Short mmCIF file of C-alpha atoms and ligand atoms in Angstrom, two decimals:
data_model
loop_
_atom_site.label_atom_id
_atom_site.label_comp_id
_atom_site.label_asym_id
_atom_site.label_seq_id
_atom_site.Cartn_x
_atom_site.Cartn_y
_atom_site.Cartn_z
CA MET A 16 10.39 24.11 -18.44
CA MET A 17 12.98 22.53 -16.17
CA LEU A 18 12.37 25.29 -13.65
CA LEU A 19 8.66 24.66 -13.78
CA LEU A 20 9.19 20.96 -13.17
CA VAL A 21 11.43 21.68 -10.22
CA VAL A 22 8.86 24.02 -8.72
CA ILE A 23 6.11 21.47 -9.16
CA THR A 24 8.31 18.81 -7.67
CA ILE A 25 8.90 20.88 -4.57
CA ILE A 26 5.27 21.76 -4.16
CA LEU A 27 4.18 18.16 -4.47
CA GLY A 28 7.04 16.88 -2.38
CA CYS A 29 7.41 13.99 -4.77
CA THR A 30 10.52 12.24 -5.94
CA VAL A 31 11.31 13.05 -9.50
CA ASN A 32 14.77 12.05 -10.53
CA ALA A 33 16.51 15.29 -11.49
CA SER A 34 19.05 13.53 -13.69
CA PRO A 35 17.49 10.37 -15.05
CA ARG A 36 20.00 7.62 -15.77
CA HIS A 37 18.19 6.55 -18.83
CA ILE A 38 15.07 7.50 -20.68
CA ARG A 39 13.32 4.59 -22.27
CA GLN A 40 12.17 5.34 -25.76
CA ILE A 41 8.72 3.95 -26.11
CA ASP A 42 8.63 1.85 -29.21
CA SER A 43 6.25 3.39 -31.70
CA THR A 44 4.89 -0.04 -32.57
CA ASN A 45 3.66 -0.27 -28.99
CA VAL A 46 2.20 3.16 -28.70
CA VAL A 47 0.53 5.67 -30.93
CA SER A 48 3.20 7.69 -32.67
CA VAL A 49 3.34 11.22 -31.33
CA THR A 50 5.69 14.10 -31.94
CA ARG A 51 6.89 14.80 -28.45
CA PHE A 52 7.74 18.15 -27.05
CA ALA A 53 7.74 19.58 -23.60
CA LYS A 54 4.35 21.20 -23.75
CA TYR A 55 2.20 18.48 -22.28
CA ASP A 56 4.60 16.61 -20.03
CA VAL A 57 3.35 14.86 -16.93
CA VAL A 58 5.21 14.00 -13.75
CA VAL A 59 4.58 10.81 -11.82
CA THR A 60 4.26 9.94 -8.14
CA HIS A 61 3.34 6.68 -6.52
CA THR A 62 2.01 5.25 -3.27
CA ARG A 63 2.56 1.63 -2.32
CA LEU A 64 -0.43 -0.08 -0.77
CA GLY A 65 -0.23 -2.83 1.84
CA ASP A 66 -0.96 -5.60 -0.66
CA CYS A 67 2.06 -4.57 -2.80
CA SER A 68 -0.05 -2.86 -5.43
CA TYR A 69 0.62 0.76 -6.32
CA LYS A 70 -1.45 3.85 -6.80
CA ILE A 71 0.38 5.71 -9.58
CA GLU A 72 -0.55 9.33 -10.18
CA PHE A 73 0.12 11.23 -13.40
CA ILE A 74 0.14 14.99 -12.83
CA ARG A 75 0.14 17.69 -15.49
CA ALA A 76 3.42 19.59 -15.52
CA ASP A 77 2.13 22.45 -17.66
CA THR A 78 -0.13 25.25 -16.57
CA THR A 79 -1.42 26.01 -20.04
CA THR A 80 -5.00 27.13 -19.73
CA SER A 81 -5.75 27.07 -23.44
CA VAL A 82 -5.77 23.28 -23.47
CA LEU A 83 -7.96 22.93 -20.42
CA ALA A 84 -10.80 21.92 -22.67
CA GLN A 85 -8.83 18.93 -23.98
CA ASP A 86 -8.05 15.54 -22.54
CA ILE A 87 -4.44 14.48 -22.18
CA ILE A 88 -4.03 10.84 -23.07
CA ILE A 89 -1.12 9.14 -21.32
CA HIS A 90 0.49 6.12 -22.91
CA TRP A 91 2.52 4.68 -20.07
CA ALA A 92 5.02 1.88 -19.80
CA ILE A 93 6.32 0.24 -16.65
CA ASP A 94 9.34 -2.04 -16.71
CA ASP A 95 11.20 -3.83 -13.97
CA SER A 96 14.73 -2.66 -14.63
CA VAL A 97 16.52 0.18 -16.33
CA TYR A 98 19.65 -1.82 -16.97
CA LEU A 99 18.48 -4.73 -19.06
CA LEU A 100 17.07 -4.54 -22.50
CA GLU A 101 15.22 -7.82 -22.38
CA VAL A 102 12.88 -6.92 -19.57
CA PRO A 103 9.19 -7.37 -19.04
CA VAL A 104 7.25 -4.22 -19.82
CA VAL A 105 3.63 -3.50 -19.08
CA THR A 106 1.93 -0.76 -21.09
CA GLY A 107 -1.42 0.93 -20.96
CA SER A 108 -3.24 4.19 -21.47
CA THR A 109 -5.14 6.51 -19.20
CA THR A 110 -6.57 10.00 -19.53
CA ILE A 111 -6.25 13.22 -17.58
CA GLU A 112 -9.63 14.65 -18.32
CA ALA A 113 -10.07 18.18 -19.56
CA GLY A 114 -9.86 20.60 -16.65
CA LYS A 115 -8.37 17.98 -14.29
CA GLN A 116 -4.86 18.18 -12.88
CA SER A 117 -4.12 14.48 -12.59
CA ALA A 118 -5.21 10.91 -13.19
CA GLU A 119 -4.35 7.78 -11.27
CA ILE A 120 -4.12 4.10 -11.97
CA LEU A 121 -3.91 1.09 -9.67
CA TRP A 122 -1.10 -1.22 -10.72
CA THR A 123 -0.14 -4.65 -9.43
CA PRO A 124 3.29 -5.85 -10.56
CA PRO A 125 2.79 -9.05 -12.57
CA ASN A 126 4.46 -12.27 -11.45
CA GLY A 127 8.12 -12.23 -12.29
CA PHE A 128 8.55 -8.47 -12.00
CA VAL A 129 11.37 -7.45 -9.66
CA PRO A 130 11.74 -3.95 -8.19
CA PRO A 131 12.81 -1.29 -8.96
CA TYR A 132 10.18 -0.46 -11.54
CA ASP A 133 10.40 2.42 -13.99
CA VAL A 134 7.44 4.40 -15.21
CA THR A 135 7.83 6.29 -18.50
CA GLY A 136 5.74 7.11 -21.52
CA VAL A 137 4.39 9.74 -23.85
CA THR A 138 1.37 11.98 -23.70
CA GLN A 139 -0.96 12.86 -26.50
CA ILE A 140 -3.38 15.71 -27.10
CA THR A 141 -3.88 15.27 -30.80
CA ASN A 142 -2.18 13.02 -33.31
CA ASP A 143 0.86 15.24 -33.51
CA GLU A 144 0.81 17.07 -30.18
CA GLY A 145 1.90 15.67 -26.88
CA GLY A 146 4.79 15.42 -24.45
CA THR A 147 6.58 12.93 -22.29
CA VAL A 148 5.89 11.12 -19.06
CA ASP A 149 8.83 12.03 -16.85
CA GLN A 150 10.76 8.95 -15.86
CA HIS A 151 9.86 7.91 -12.33
CA GLN A 152 11.33 5.06 -10.35
CA ILE A 153 9.32 2.93 -7.95
CA ASP A 154 11.76 1.45 -5.47
CA ASP A 155 10.22 0.61 -2.10
CA GLY A 156 12.15 -2.65 -1.85
CA VAL A 157 10.99 -6.22 -2.12
CA CYS A 158 7.36 -6.54 -1.12
CA THR A 159 6.01 -9.60 0.69
CA PRO A 160 2.73 -8.82 2.44
CA GLY A 161 1.22 -10.51 5.45
CA SER A 162 -2.53 -10.66 5.27
CA THR A 163 -5.81 -11.82 6.71
CA ARG A 164 -8.91 -12.18 4.60
CA GLY A 165 -12.11 -14.16 4.39
CA ASP A 166 -12.96 -16.42 7.28
CA PRO A 167 -10.01 -15.73 8.11
CA HIS A 168 -7.20 -16.96 5.98
CA MET A 169 -3.91 -15.75 7.32
CA ARG A 170 -0.74 -15.39 5.37
CA SER A 171 2.37 -14.59 7.36
CA PHE A 172 4.95 -12.10 6.13
CA ASP A 173 7.07 -15.12 5.23
CA GLY A 174 4.30 -16.71 3.18
CA HIS A 175 2.95 -19.31 5.61
CA GLY A 176 -0.79 -19.70 4.97
CA TYR A 177 -3.24 -21.05 7.59
CA SER A 178 -6.79 -20.59 8.84
CA PHE A 179 -7.64 -19.58 12.38
CA GLN A 180 -11.11 -18.89 13.78
CA GLY A 181 -10.27 -16.41 16.52
CA LEU A 182 -12.94 -14.51 18.40
CA CYS A 183 -12.46 -10.96 19.76
CA TRP A 184 -9.12 -9.06 19.64
CA TYR A 185 -5.78 -10.49 18.48
CA THR A 186 -2.33 -9.11 17.75
CA LEU A 187 -1.65 -9.43 14.03
CA ALA A 188 1.79 -7.88 14.10
CA LYS A 189 3.88 -5.77 16.39
CA HIS A 190 7.46 -4.79 16.87
CA CYS A 191 8.77 -7.50 19.16
CA THR A 192 9.91 -5.55 22.22
CA GLU A 193 8.44 -4.25 25.46
CA ASN A 194 7.78 -0.80 24.05
CA PRO A 195 6.82 -1.65 20.48
CA ASP A 196 7.29 0.97 17.74
CA PHE A 197 4.05 -0.25 16.24
CA GLU A 198 1.24 -2.65 16.95
CA VAL A 199 -1.53 -3.90 14.68
CA THR A 200 -4.54 -5.61 16.26
CA ALA A 201 -7.79 -6.85 14.76
CA GLU A 202 -11.18 -7.77 16.11
CA PHE A 203 -12.71 -10.96 14.76
CA ALA A 204 -16.47 -11.50 15.01
CA PRO A 205 -18.68 -14.46 14.07
CA ARG A 206 -19.95 -14.50 10.51
CA PRO A 207 -23.71 -14.42 10.31
CA SER A 208 -25.39 -17.74 9.45
CA SER A 209 -22.29 -19.86 9.37
CA GLY A 210 -24.04 -23.00 10.57
CA ASP A 211 -22.72 -25.17 13.40
CA GLU A 212 -19.12 -24.47 12.80
CA LEU A 213 -17.85 -21.13 14.10
CA LYS A 214 -16.49 -18.97 11.33
CA THR A 215 -15.19 -15.52 12.07
CA ARG A 216 -13.86 -12.55 10.14
CA ALA A 217 -12.09 -9.29 10.83
CA VAL A 218 -14.45 -6.41 11.62
CA ARG A 219 -12.11 -3.76 13.04
CA LEU A 220 -8.44 -2.97 12.66
CA ASN A 221 -6.34 -0.87 15.02
CA VAL A 222 -2.86 0.43 14.27
CA THR A 223 -0.91 2.06 17.09
CA VAL A 224 2.27 4.09 16.71
CA GLY A 225 3.46 6.13 19.67
CA ASP A 226 0.46 7.73 21.32
CA GLU A 227 -1.67 7.61 18.18
CA ARG A 228 -4.16 4.81 17.59
CA LEU A 229 -5.98 4.47 14.28
CA SER A 230 -9.09 2.37 14.24
CA MET A 231 -11.07 1.43 11.13
CA ASP A 232 -14.30 -0.46 10.70
CA THR A 233 -16.12 -2.37 7.99
CA THR A 234 -17.38 0.88 6.41
CA ASN A 235 -13.77 2.10 6.17
CA GLU A 236 -14.40 4.92 8.59
CA VAL A 237 -11.18 5.90 10.38
CA LEU A 238 -10.88 7.06 14.00
CA VAL A 239 -7.75 8.65 15.43
CA ASN A 240 -7.72 8.15 19.21
CA ASP A 241 -11.51 7.74 19.04
CA VAL A 242 -12.02 10.96 17.04
CA PRO A 243 -13.15 10.84 13.36
CA LEU A 244 -10.25 11.39 10.97
CA TRP A 245 -11.63 14.65 9.57
CA ALA A 246 -11.89 16.12 13.05
CA ALA A 247 -8.44 14.86 14.04
CA LYS A 248 -6.97 16.55 10.98
CA LEU A 249 -8.27 19.92 12.19
CA ASN A 250 -5.94 19.50 15.17
CA GLY A 251 -2.97 18.46 13.04
CA SER A 252 -3.15 14.75 13.78
CA PRO A 253 -2.28 12.07 13.04
CA VAL A 254 1.44 12.84 12.71
CA ASN A 255 2.71 9.25 12.41
CA PHE A 256 0.51 8.14 9.53
CA GLU A 257 -0.25 9.14 5.97
CA ILE A 258 -3.77 8.02 5.19
CA ILE A 259 -5.62 7.67 1.92
CA THR A 260 -9.26 6.70 2.05
CA ASP A 261 -11.94 5.95 -0.45
CA PRO A 262 -15.21 4.08 0.00
CA ALA A 263 -13.53 0.75 -0.82
CA MET A 264 -10.38 0.94 1.26
CA VAL A 265 -8.06 2.67 3.70
CA GLY A 266 -4.39 2.90 2.80
CA VAL A 267 -2.01 3.73 5.67
CA LYS A 268 1.65 4.54 5.24
CA ILE A 269 4.15 4.79 8.07
CA GLU A 270 7.09 6.40 6.37
CA ARG A 271 9.79 5.78 8.95
CA PHE A 272 9.15 2.04 9.19
CA ASN A 273 8.67 1.69 5.42
CA MET A 274 5.37 0.09 6.34
CA ASP A 275 2.21 0.07 4.21
CA ILE A 276 -1.16 -1.17 5.31
CA LEU A 277 -4.27 -1.81 3.24
CA TRP A 278 -7.64 -2.33 4.93
CA GLU A 279 -10.65 -3.20 2.80
CA GLY A 280 -13.31 -3.17 5.48
CA ARG A 281 -16.23 -4.34 3.37
CA LYS A 282 -14.20 -7.39 2.35
CA HIS A 283 -12.87 -7.96 5.89
CA ALA A 284 -9.44 -7.96 4.31
CA PHE A 285 -6.17 -6.67 5.69
CA SER A 286 -2.71 -6.78 4.22
CA ALA A 287 0.54 -5.11 5.19
CA VAL A 288 4.17 -5.00 4.27
CA VAL A 289 7.10 -3.88 6.42
CA SER A 290 10.35 -3.46 4.51
CA HIS A 291 12.53 -1.65 7.03
CA PRO A 292 15.55 -3.85 7.89
CA ASP A 293 15.23 -3.07 11.63
CA TYR A 294 12.12 -5.26 11.74
CA HIS A 295 13.52 -8.20 9.81
CA GLY A 296 12.86 -11.16 12.14
CA ASN A 297 11.76 -8.71 14.79
CA ILE A 298 8.00 -8.89 14.44
CA CYS A 299 5.59 -10.88 16.62
CA GLY A 300 1.98 -11.91 16.23
CA LEU A 301 -0.36 -13.92 14.04
CA LEU A 302 1.52 -12.86 10.91
CA GLY A 303 4.84 -14.31 12.06
CA ASN A 304 8.31 -12.93 12.56
CA ALA A 305 9.17 -11.73 9.02
CA ASP A 306 12.64 -13.30 8.97
CA GLY A 307 12.16 -14.92 5.55
CA ASP A 308 11.56 -18.44 6.91
CA PRO A 309 7.93 -19.63 6.74
CA LEU A 310 8.67 -22.63 8.99
CA ASN A 311 9.31 -20.74 12.24
CA ASP A 312 6.30 -18.41 12.19
CA PHE A 313 4.27 -20.06 14.97
CA GLN A 314 6.04 -18.36 17.82
CA LYS A 315 4.08 -17.51 20.96
CA PRO A 316 4.50 -14.35 23.06
CA ASP A 317 6.72 -16.24 25.53
CA GLY A 318 9.15 -17.02 22.71
CA THR A 319 8.38 -20.76 22.49
CA ARG A 320 7.15 -22.34 19.28
CA THR A 321 4.25 -24.63 18.56
CA THR A 322 2.95 -26.54 15.57
CA HIS A 323 -0.69 -26.26 16.67
CA VAL A 324 -2.67 -23.55 14.91
CA ASN A 325 -5.16 -22.98 17.74
CA GLU A 326 -2.53 -22.91 20.47
CA PHE A 327 -0.52 -20.41 18.44
CA GLY A 328 -3.57 -18.34 17.52
CA GLU A 329 -4.99 -18.15 21.04
CA SER A 330 -1.60 -17.16 22.44
CA TRP A 331 -1.92 -13.86 20.57
CA LYS A 332 -5.30 -12.96 22.02
CA VAL A 333 -5.39 -9.46 23.51
CA ASN A 334 -6.28 -10.54 27.05
CA GLU A 335 -7.47 -7.25 28.46
CA LYS A 336 -10.21 -6.99 25.78
CA THR A 337 -13.61 -8.62 25.98
CA CYS A 338 -16.24 -8.74 23.28
CA GLU A 339 -19.97 -9.32 23.46
CA TYR A 340 -20.62 -12.39 21.36
C1 LIG B 23 -9.32 -0.31 19.00
O1 LIG B 23 -9.80 1.01 18.82
C2 LIG B 23 -11.14 1.19 19.28
C3 LIG B 23 -11.58 2.61 18.90
O2 LIG B 23 -10.60 3.56 19.20
C4 LIG B 23 -11.17 0.93 20.78
O3 LIG B 23 -12.48 1.07 21.26
C5 LIG B 23 -10.66 -0.48 21.05
O4 LIG B 23 -10.60 -0.71 22.44
C6 LIG B 23 -9.28 -0.67 20.46
N1 LIG B 23 -8.86 -2.06 20.63
C7 LIG B 23 -7.65 -2.39 21.13
C8 LIG B 23 -7.32 -3.84 21.20
O5 LIG B 23 -6.85 -1.55 21.47
#
């Protein structure tokens, strides 16, 4: 069994702790009581999204075909520390349907939860058959997203909230140097029928790393250097981004910056988190400098600060771009 797990781990390239420090015993008052044995174990992987929620995937570890016609019910538990006994725990159930290899849940850490988080649990086929959910640690560091949503409400990486009605292209966040490692820009367009007052919202998001530029629109279609994502993939690009898409959102991960971006085009909503220490205080744009202090976020490209929202906002306009409205 161990060998099988190792093989699966390598194939999936996921991080399963080979020697778990601690296996939490799920209290049988919390969960249906199941006799556990290795037969129907599942392994766990996760992806952090730009709004600090997680896509957690439970993957069958067995290759037994005789149970393909049965669902595997997963009773999972997520807690915020392996060291303390008195810790918050969130529990729930989900099902890997008969014939499927995996199931996924979306999980947002409740208020008060502190990383790392541990996922464990038991699986159940019948009342007395099941297995265990291999312990998996979620440890992507503290997560404080910067975001823009609605018409548009900005929230800097340091938690400063403000509204700014920009029109056309603006820099949301970039590495603050002459040759930035990354740059995130957004196009803001007028909302239809917003009366006298101009209200705008984000309609396109571009993320540039090296010579690759992703661009996504309100239908969540992704372009890589102007080519549709599916076509780009045929040529082995993009290399700097891991992308997950579904009709409701685009999740982008940039592994080497520990950066996660979530774009929900239909909602005109963007959020992102950058945890890599190299960028602490080293980010520029409408979402502030990410140094932990919400009071110094209104810094203009020339390095001076202002207290005026519009002066700050307009200073981050992408000057070489024009828009037709
Ligand atoms: C964003 O990407 C789109 C599509 O690739 C491109 O037309 C547009 O000029 C880009 N905007 C900026 C500010 O780079």
